[in-house]
Amino acid sequence: MQTYPKPPLDGLRRQLRRERSPRAGSAVDPFLRETYTLPRDEARCKAREWFDRFPKAAYWTQVESWRLLPGDRVEFTMRRLPTAD
């Protein structure tokens, strides 16, 4: 029976390392998010604070998602860029 030499695995190792690295295949999301659950009036005030502190034109500030909960409460997520570059 004839035996064959084992193929080099360096290329495969490099490829696996590259694909398993944290940045491989995943887009970097630059946004910062914060989720709140507040009564409706307080939720409006909190969203206004964000827009006053981080203007939409500079930080791309927005209410990313929201939903009404029982008891006139609102759960919402605010999103913005970390800097106004």
C-alpha positions as a printed Julia matrix, in Angstrom:
85×3 Matrix{Float64}:
   0.0    0.0    0.0
   1.36   3.38  -1.02
   1.26   6.3    1.41
   1.01   9.88   0.28
   2.5   12.9    2.04
   0.07  15.04   4.04
  -0.83  18.31   2.34
   0.35  21.54   3.98
  -2.39  23.08   6.11
  -0.95  26.57   6.54
  -3.33  28.13   4.01
  -6.34  26.5    5.63
  -5.2   27.65   9.08
  -4.86  31.25   7.84
  -8.29  31.16   6.22
  -9.95  29.78   9.36
  -8.21  32.39  11.53
  -9.37  35.17   9.2
 -12.97  33.95   9.13
 -13.13  33.52  12.9
 -11.74  36.95  13.7
 -14.3   39.28  15.35
 -14.47  41.68  12.44
 -14.8   39.08   9.7
 -18.15  38.94   7.98
 -19.84  41.38  10.31
 -20.48  45.01   9.62
 -19.42  47.38  12.34
 -22.41  49.27  13.7
 -21.24  52.74  14.74
 -24.42  53.7   16.6
 -24.89  54.0   20.34
 -28.26  52.87  21.66
 -30.14  53.24  24.91
 -33.52  51.71  25.73
 -36.01  53.27  28.15
 -39.37  52.26  29.6
 -41.19  55.34  30.87
 -44.66  56.81  31.22
 -45.74  58.52  28.0
 -45.04  62.12  29.12
 -41.63  61.23  30.56
 -40.78  59.3   27.38
 -41.47  62.42  25.3
 -39.25  64.48  27.61
 -36.42  61.92  27.44
 -36.55  61.79  23.63
 -36.53  65.61  23.51
 -33.45  65.64  25.8
 -31.64  63.39  23.33
 -32.56  65.58  20.36
 -31.53  68.74  22.26
 -28.24  67.26  23.46
 -27.39  65.38  20.24
 -28.88  67.29  17.28
 -30.24  65.05  14.55
 -28.25  66.73  11.79
 -24.9   66.09  13.5
 -25.45  62.8   15.35
 -28.19  61.18  13.21
 -30.22  60.91  16.39
 -33.5   59.05  16.07
 -36.07  57.0   17.91
 -35.1   53.62  16.52
 -38.07  51.65  17.84
 -40.93  52.07  20.25
 -43.97  50.21  21.56
 -46.86  51.01  23.87
 -47.13  48.98  27.04
 -50.05  48.6   29.44
 -50.51  51.46  31.87
 -49.7   54.19  29.3
 -45.99  53.32  29.36
 -43.7   53.44  26.34
 -40.62  51.31  25.72
 -38.34  52.95  23.18
 -34.77  52.84  21.93
 -32.84  55.98  21.07
 -29.95  55.77  18.61
 -27.15  58.2   17.76
 -23.58  58.36  16.51
 -20.89  58.65  19.2
 -19.46  61.88  17.77
 -20.57  64.63  15.42
 -17.67  64.22  13.0
